[in-house]
Tab-separated table of C-alpha atoms in Angstrom:
chain	number	residue	atom	x	y	z
U	154	MET	CA	-19.927	8.465	20.168
U	155	SER	CA	-20.884	4.849	20.980
U	156	ASN	CA	-18.369	2.029	21.291
U	157	GLN	CA	-19.782	0.563	18.068
U	158	GLU	CA	-18.583	3.649	16.192
U	159	ILE	CA	-15.012	3.494	17.545
U	160	VAL	CA	-12.056	1.175	17.020
U	161	GLU	CA	-8.977	1.476	19.230
U	162	ILE	CA	-5.732	1.162	17.299
U	163	MET	CA	-2.615	1.441	19.471
U	164	ASP	CA	-4.651	3.385	22.024
U	165	ILE	CA	-5.944	5.858	19.424
U	166	PRO	CA	-9.769	5.855	19.096
U	167	PHE	CA	-10.668	5.988	15.402
U	168	ASN	CA	-14.167	6.836	14.215
U	169	LYS	CA	-15.722	4.140	12.042
U	170	LEU	CA	-18.043	6.581	10.298
U	171	THR	CA	-18.198	6.743	6.519
U	172	GLU	CA	-17.448	10.121	4.960
U	173	ASN	CA	-21.142	10.715	4.309
U	174	GLU	CA	-22.108	9.786	7.882
U	175	LEU	CA	-19.389	12.009	9.292
U	176	LEU	CA	-20.538	14.988	7.244
U	177	GLN	CA	-24.310	14.603	7.310
U	178	GLN	CA	-24.805	13.318	10.861
U	179	HIS	CA	-21.969	15.085	12.670
U	180	LEU	CA	-19.995	17.883	11.004
U	181	TYR	CA	-22.753	19.780	9.204
U	182	PRO	CA	-25.008	19.832	12.286
U	183	ARG	CA	-22.110	20.969	14.486
U	184	ILE	CA	-21.209	23.728	12.020
U	185	ASN	CA	-24.808	24.912	11.953
U	186	ALA	CA	-24.866	24.943	15.763
U	187	ASN	CA	-21.564	26.896	15.934
U	188	LYS	CA	-19.891	24.107	17.924
U	189	ARG	CA	-16.113	23.997	18.080
U	190	THR	CA	-14.984	20.820	16.370
U	191	TYR	CA	-11.478	19.418	16.149
U	192	ILE	CA	-10.706	16.745	13.541
U	193	VAL	CA	-7.500	14.713	13.295
U	194	THR	CA	-6.816	13.005	9.975
U	195	ALA	CA	-4.583	10.189	11.182
U	196	ASN	CA	-2.442	7.739	9.234
U	197	PRO	CA	-0.025	5.046	10.497
U	198	GLU	CA	2.861	7.538	10.821
U	199	ILE	CA	0.782	9.742	13.100
U	200	VAL	CA	-0.184	6.756	15.263
U	201	MET	CA	3.473	5.741	15.533
U	202	GLN	CA	4.403	9.303	16.572
U	203	THR	CA	1.902	9.134	19.431
U	204	ARG	CA	3.801	6.130	20.800
U	205	VAL	CA	6.951	8.186	21.404
U	206	ASP	CA	5.539	11.668	22.044
U	207	ALA	CA	3.212	11.969	25.053
U	208	ILE	CA	2.330	15.615	24.349
U	209	TYR	CA	1.405	14.802	20.780
U	210	LYS	CA	-0.652	11.811	21.882
U	211	LYS	CA	-2.620	14.081	24.199
U	212	SER	CA	-3.161	16.552	21.346
U	213	VAL	CA	-4.460	13.819	19.055
U	214	LYS	CA	-6.710	12.191	21.648
U	215	SER	CA	-8.286	15.544	22.539
U	216	ALA	CA	-9.897	15.642	19.076
U	217	ASP	CA	-13.637	15.272	18.620
U	218	TYR	CA	-13.096	13.033	15.612
U	219	ILE	CA	-10.086	10.957	14.597
U	220	ILE	CA	-10.622	9.758	11.054
U	221	PRO	CA	-8.765	6.981	9.177
U	222	ASP	CA	-6.722	8.934	6.640
U	223	GLY	CA	-4.548	6.032	5.575
U	224	ALA	CA	-5.142	2.628	4.012
U	225	GLY	CA	-2.962	1.124	6.753
U	226	ILE	CA	-5.448	2.214	9.400
U	227	VAL	CA	-8.326	0.504	7.570
U	228	LYS	CA	-6.248	-2.670	7.145
U	229	ALA	CA	-5.282	-2.623	10.813
U	230	SER	CA	-8.925	-2.350	11.903
U	231	LYS	CA	-9.760	-5.445	9.855
U	232	ILE	CA	-6.835	-7.387	11.278
U	233	LEU	CA	-7.966	-6.454	14.787
U	234	GLY	CA	-11.473	-7.708	14.054
U	235	ASN	CA	-13.243	-4.356	14.309
U	236	PRO	CA	-13.296	-3.207	10.678
U	237	ILE	CA	-13.599	0.364	9.481
U	238	GLU	CA	-15.866	0.455	6.426
U	239	GLU	CA	-13.985	3.070	4.422
U	240	ARG	CA	-10.983	5.333	4.407
U	241	VAL	CA	-11.868	9.001	4.962
U	242	THR	CA	-9.091	11.220	3.636
U	243	GLY	CA	-8.448	14.719	4.885
U	244	PHE	CA	-7.914	15.802	1.268
U	245	ASP	CA	-11.402	14.770	0.152
U	246	LEU	CA	-13.040	15.890	3.392
U	247	MET	CA	-11.556	19.370	3.033
U	248	PHE	CA	-13.123	19.825	-0.398
U	249	LYS	CA	-16.509	18.616	0.817
U	250	LEU	CA	-16.308	21.196	3.594
U	251	LEU	CA	-15.265	23.932	1.149
U	252	SER	CA	-18.245	23.140	-1.045
U	253	TYR	CA	-20.549	23.290	1.987
U	254	ALA	CA	-18.972	26.583	3.034
U	255	GLU	CA	-19.651	28.141	-0.359
U	256	LYS	CA	-23.298	27.042	-0.321
U	257	HIS	CA	-23.930	28.253	3.235
U	258	ASN	CA	-21.946	31.504	3.279
U	259	LEU	CA	-19.329	30.194	5.709
U	260	SER	CA	-15.852	31.691	6.068
U	261	CYS	CA	-12.557	29.800	5.883
U	262	TYR	CA	-9.052	30.439	7.179
U	263	PHE	CA	-5.953	28.885	5.607
U	264	LEU	CA	-2.957	28.547	7.916
U	265	GLY	CA	0.258	26.900	6.846
U	266	ALA	CA	2.796	26.178	4.080
U	267	GLN	CA	5.187	28.760	2.668
U	268	GLN	CA	3.763	32.169	1.807
U	269	GLU	CA	3.837	31.639	-1.966
U	270	ALA	CA	2.226	28.203	-1.720
U	271	ASN	CA	-0.381	29.533	0.708
U	272	ASP	CA	-1.253	32.402	-1.668
U	273	ARG	CA	-1.592	30.055	-4.650
U	274	ALA	CA	-3.685	27.589	-2.642
U	275	VAL	CA	-6.092	30.325	-1.539
U	276	SER	CA	-6.268	31.621	-5.104
U	277	ARG	CA	-7.185	28.188	-6.397
U	278	VAL	CA	-9.882	27.838	-3.731
U	279	ARG	CA	-11.321	31.203	-4.805
U	280	ASN	CA	-11.381	30.077	-8.440
U	281	SER	CA	-12.960	26.717	-7.624
U	282	TYR	CA	-15.495	28.146	-5.168
U	283	PRO	CA	-16.268	31.705	-6.362
U	284	GLY	CA	-18.854	32.335	-3.670
U	285	ILE	CA	-16.702	31.281	-0.729
U	286	ARG	CA	-15.703	33.751	1.995
U	287	ILE	CA	-12.023	33.840	2.927
U	288	ALA	CA	-11.638	34.957	6.537
U	289	GLY	CA	-7.870	35.130	6.156
U	290	SER	CA	-4.649	33.256	5.533
U	291	HIS	CA	-1.127	33.055	6.942
U	292	HIS	CA	1.992	31.054	6.138
U	293	GLY	CA	3.140	28.364	8.533
U	294	TYR	CA	6.646	29.614	9.268
U	295	PHE	CA	6.279	31.474	12.531
U	296	ASN	CA	7.441	31.110	16.125
U	297	ASN	CA	4.835	33.225	17.916
U	298	ASP	CA	2.067	30.605	18.053
U	299	GLU	CA	-0.089	32.438	20.585
U	300	GLU	CA	-0.077	35.683	18.611
U	301	ILE	CA	-0.956	33.963	15.336
U	302	ALA	CA	-3.706	31.946	17.026
U	303	LYS	CA	-5.228	35.161	18.366
U	304	GLN	CA	-5.110	36.700	14.877
U	305	VAL	CA	-6.949	33.706	13.464
U	306	ALA	CA	-9.506	33.790	16.291
U	307	ALA	CA	-10.128	37.508	15.682
U	308	ALA	CA	-11.194	36.678	12.106
U	309	LYS	CA	-13.983	34.446	13.515
U	310	PRO	CA	-13.728	31.791	10.772
U	311	ASP	CA	-16.155	28.895	10.481
U	312	LEU	CA	-13.562	26.506	9.043
U	313	ILE	CA	-9.848	26.533	9.872
U	314	PHE	CA	-7.493	24.408	7.773
U	315	VAL	CA	-4.008	24.028	9.263
U	316	ALA	CA	-1.300	22.772	6.903
U	317	MET	CA	1.847	22.572	9.007
U	318	GLY	CA	2.444	18.817	9.066
U	319	PHE	CA	2.379	16.579	12.108
U	320	PRO	CA	3.024	16.869	15.002
U	321	ARG	CA	2.986	20.674	14.795
U	322	GLN	CA	-0.468	21.204	13.311
U	323	GLU	CA	-2.276	19.034	15.871
U	324	ASN	CA	-0.270	20.477	18.755
U	325	PHE	CA	-1.091	23.995	17.544
U	326	ILE	CA	-4.815	23.302	17.282
U	327	ALA	CA	-5.069	21.504	20.623
U	328	ALA	CA	-3.133	24.246	22.445
U	329	HIS	CA	-5.203	27.155	21.109
U	330	LEU	CA	-8.685	25.753	20.613
U	331	HIS	CA	-9.855	27.521	23.774
U	332	LEU	CA	-9.332	30.909	22.085
U	333	PHE	CA	-12.158	30.248	19.625
U	334	GLU	CA	-15.896	30.500	20.146
U	335	LYS	CA	-16.685	28.308	17.121
U	336	GLY	CA	-15.115	26.650	14.117
U	337	VAL	CA	-14.146	23.330	12.573
U	338	PHE	CA	-10.397	22.770	12.889
U	339	MET	CA	-8.545	20.225	10.776
U	340	GLY	CA	-4.887	19.537	10.143
U	341	VAL	CA	-4.413	18.948	6.415
U	342	GLY	CA	-0.683	18.308	6.097
U	343	GLY	CA	0.599	19.010	2.589
U	344	VAL	CA	-2.744	19.803	0.959
U	345	PHE	CA	-1.855	23.463	0.373
U	346	ASP	CA	1.260	22.386	-1.536
U	347	ILE	CA	-0.916	20.142	-3.716
U	348	LEU	CA	-3.369	22.985	-4.337
U	349	ALA	CA	-0.461	25.277	-5.182
U	350	GLY	CA	0.837	22.791	-7.739
U	351	GLU	CA	4.112	22.202	-5.907
U	352	VAL	CA	3.300	18.569	-5.117
U	353	LYS	CA	1.190	16.230	-7.245
U	354	ARG	CA	-1.290	13.928	-5.573
U	355	ALA	CA	-1.220	10.281	-6.569
U	356	PRO	CA	-3.477	9.384	-9.530
U	357	ARG	CA	-6.881	7.984	-8.542
U	358	ALA	CA	-5.936	4.490	-9.759
U	359	TRP	CA	-2.963	4.379	-7.378
U	360	ILE	CA	-5.170	5.551	-4.508
U	361	LYS	CA	-7.774	2.852	-5.224
U	362	LEU	CA	-5.035	0.213	-5.166
U	363	ASN	CA	-3.795	1.592	-1.796
U	364	LEU	CA	-0.465	2.473	-3.413
U	365	GLU	CA	-0.506	6.192	-2.660
U	366	TRP	CA	2.432	5.643	-0.280
U	367	LEU	CA	4.507	4.140	-3.115
U	368	TYR	CA	3.684	7.028	-5.452
U	369	ARG	CA	4.776	9.526	-2.790
U	370	LEU	CA	7.998	7.595	-2.199
U	371	ILE	CA	8.804	7.622	-5.928
U	372	LYS	CA	8.119	11.351	-6.181
U	373	GLN	CA	9.657	12.250	-2.806
U	374	PRO	CA	12.416	9.727	-1.927
U	375	PHE	CA	13.273	11.693	1.235
U	376	ARG	CA	10.043	10.294	2.746
U	377	TRP	CA	11.566	6.822	3.118
U	378	LYS	CA	11.836	7.074	6.914
U	379	ARG	CA	8.117	7.823	7.167
U	380	ILE	CA	7.351	4.842	4.935
U	381	LEU	CA	9.391	2.628	7.229
U	382	LYS	CA	7.237	3.813	10.125
U	383	ALA	CA	4.167	2.677	8.212
U	384	PHE	CA	5.689	-0.784	7.767
U	385	GLU	CA	6.605	-0.886	11.456
U	386	PHE	CA	3.004	0.035	12.269
U	387	MET	CA	1.653	-2.942	10.309
U	388	PHE	CA	4.250	-5.252	11.850
U	389	ARG	CA	3.212	-4.224	15.349
U	390	ILE	CA	-0.464	-4.721	14.464
U	391	MET	CA	0.272	-8.244	13.232
U	392	ILE	CA	2.271	-9.043	16.374
U	393	ARG	CA	-0.514	-7.662	18.607
U	394	LYS	CA	-3.081	-9.778	16.764
């Protein structure tokens, strides 16, 4: 990756690729070549966590691609004078990868969320992509990380979606990537809960107005501390500028 395709934001190297460039020029070719690929979908809260957690920062920076999953990241890049052209959300990227998997007979593994939510999420994926291969699934409430990672590796999936929230999902992927011969790994946060119908994603109009954070706060008031971190992130960017 050239320097022109990267912007450093608080020591985190974000890819400036559009979603189409990321998929067509990078991810699809790597999938076809059976290359292990680790993607971090980072927002301002994740960047702020890397400032106080050295292990997590190492896990994030070990990724092959760190994509701007957050309007705050795109705004920060513009303030810093090295603009990212578009936001690339993990939610949308996951569905593009699922569609590709169905068309090319690839297998997927779904790790994370509570058992019931995981089951409903997998069921919805099956309904939406009838031809897709499910390598396996497992809830995210376990303590034996190494054992679960070996179970996932034994299934030999092509795509592994990990929905355990940060910092756990990135730490899990980074710590066990060596067990796999191939596969695209991506932390997807609460996407399984959205698929299961337990959490509603913000309407498209709110997303276009960069107000997804406000919608989440209204629906989930307990997230207020995370929202404060996002404001702190922007404040620090302004001060740095």
